[in-house]
Coordinates of C-alpha atoms in Angstrom, one line a residue:
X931 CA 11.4 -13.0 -0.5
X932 CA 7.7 -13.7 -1.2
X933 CA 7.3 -14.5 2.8
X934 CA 8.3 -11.0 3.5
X935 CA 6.4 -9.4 0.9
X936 CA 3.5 -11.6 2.4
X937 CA 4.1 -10.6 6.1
X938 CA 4.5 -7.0 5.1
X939 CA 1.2 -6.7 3.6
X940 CA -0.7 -8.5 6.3
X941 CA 0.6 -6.0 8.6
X942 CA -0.3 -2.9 6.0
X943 CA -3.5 -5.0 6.4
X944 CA -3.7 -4.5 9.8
X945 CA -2.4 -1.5 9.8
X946 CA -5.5 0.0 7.5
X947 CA -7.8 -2.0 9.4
X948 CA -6.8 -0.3 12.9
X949 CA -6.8 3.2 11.2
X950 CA -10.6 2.7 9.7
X951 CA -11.6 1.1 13.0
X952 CA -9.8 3.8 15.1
X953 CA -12.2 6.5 13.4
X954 CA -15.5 4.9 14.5
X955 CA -14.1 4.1 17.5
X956 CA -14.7 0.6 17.5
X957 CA -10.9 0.1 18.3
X958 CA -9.3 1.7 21.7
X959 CA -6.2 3.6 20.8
X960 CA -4.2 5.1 23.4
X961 CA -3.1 8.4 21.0
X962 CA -5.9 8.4 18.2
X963 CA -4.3 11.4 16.9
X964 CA -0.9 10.4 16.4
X965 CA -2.3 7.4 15.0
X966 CA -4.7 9.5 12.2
X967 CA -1.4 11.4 11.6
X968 CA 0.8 8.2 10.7
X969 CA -2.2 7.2 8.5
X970 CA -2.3 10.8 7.1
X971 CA 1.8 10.4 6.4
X972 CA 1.2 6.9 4.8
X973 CA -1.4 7.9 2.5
X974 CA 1.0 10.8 1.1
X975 CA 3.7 8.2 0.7
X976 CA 1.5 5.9 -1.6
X977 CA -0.1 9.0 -3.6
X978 CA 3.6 9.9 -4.3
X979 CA 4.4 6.4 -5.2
X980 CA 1.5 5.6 -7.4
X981 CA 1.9 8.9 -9.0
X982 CA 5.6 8.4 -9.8
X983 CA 4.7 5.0 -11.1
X984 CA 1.6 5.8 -13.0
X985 CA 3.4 5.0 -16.6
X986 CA 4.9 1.8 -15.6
X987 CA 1.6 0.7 -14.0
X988 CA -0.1 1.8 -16.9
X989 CA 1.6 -0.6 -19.4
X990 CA 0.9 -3.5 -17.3
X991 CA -2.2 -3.2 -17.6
X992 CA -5.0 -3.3 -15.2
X993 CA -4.8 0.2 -13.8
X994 CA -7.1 -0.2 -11.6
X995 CA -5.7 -3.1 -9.6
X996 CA -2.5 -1.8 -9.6
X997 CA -3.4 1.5 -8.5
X998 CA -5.3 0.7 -5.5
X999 CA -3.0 -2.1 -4.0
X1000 CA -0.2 0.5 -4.2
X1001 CA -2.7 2.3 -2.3
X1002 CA -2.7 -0.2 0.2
X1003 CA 0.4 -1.6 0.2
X1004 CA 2.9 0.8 -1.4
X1005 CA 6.1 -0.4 -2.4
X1006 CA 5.6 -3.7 -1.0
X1007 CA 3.3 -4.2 -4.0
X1008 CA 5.8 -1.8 -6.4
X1009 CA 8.7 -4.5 -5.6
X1010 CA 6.8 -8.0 -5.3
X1011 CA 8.6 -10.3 -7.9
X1012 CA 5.5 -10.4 -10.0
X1013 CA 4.9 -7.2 -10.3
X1014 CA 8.7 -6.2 -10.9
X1015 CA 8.3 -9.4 -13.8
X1016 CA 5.3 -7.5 -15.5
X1017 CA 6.6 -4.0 -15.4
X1018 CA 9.5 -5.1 -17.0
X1019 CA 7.9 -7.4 -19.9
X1020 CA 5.9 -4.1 -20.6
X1021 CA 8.8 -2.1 -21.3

């Protein structure tokens, strides 16, 4: 489980990375558009997450931290066994 949590958020890695370097152009893309679009979707997808999440992550503690790697990673980071473990010791 922790190897496909790990693999998932090396490609959300990747996937951000291509996005930033896409808008500077420092990256050919073959559809930049579509590819600002999917980025566009994504980002919606994680606000919605971390704002349906807000009072769980809120417990754990470090807002912050949480906050922004739900940002980056969404649920992968929502449902990592760790993070899963501390949301529900803070209940």
């Amino acid at each position: 489980m922790r190897t496909f949590m790990l693999a998932g958020k090396l490609l959300m890695l990747v996937f951000w990375l291509t996005v930033i370097l896409s808008l500077f152009n420092l990256v050919p893309v073959p559809n930049p558009q579509r590819l600002q679009m999917i980025a566009l979707i994504v980002l919606g997808v994680h606000v919605l997450e971390c704002l349906l999440m807000f009072g769980k992550l809120k417990k754990v503690g470090s807002l912050g931290r949480h906050l922004l790697q739900v940002m980056l990673f969404g649920v992968l980071h929502l449902r990592h066994p760790d993070t899963v473990r501390a949301m529900n010791q803070a209940l």
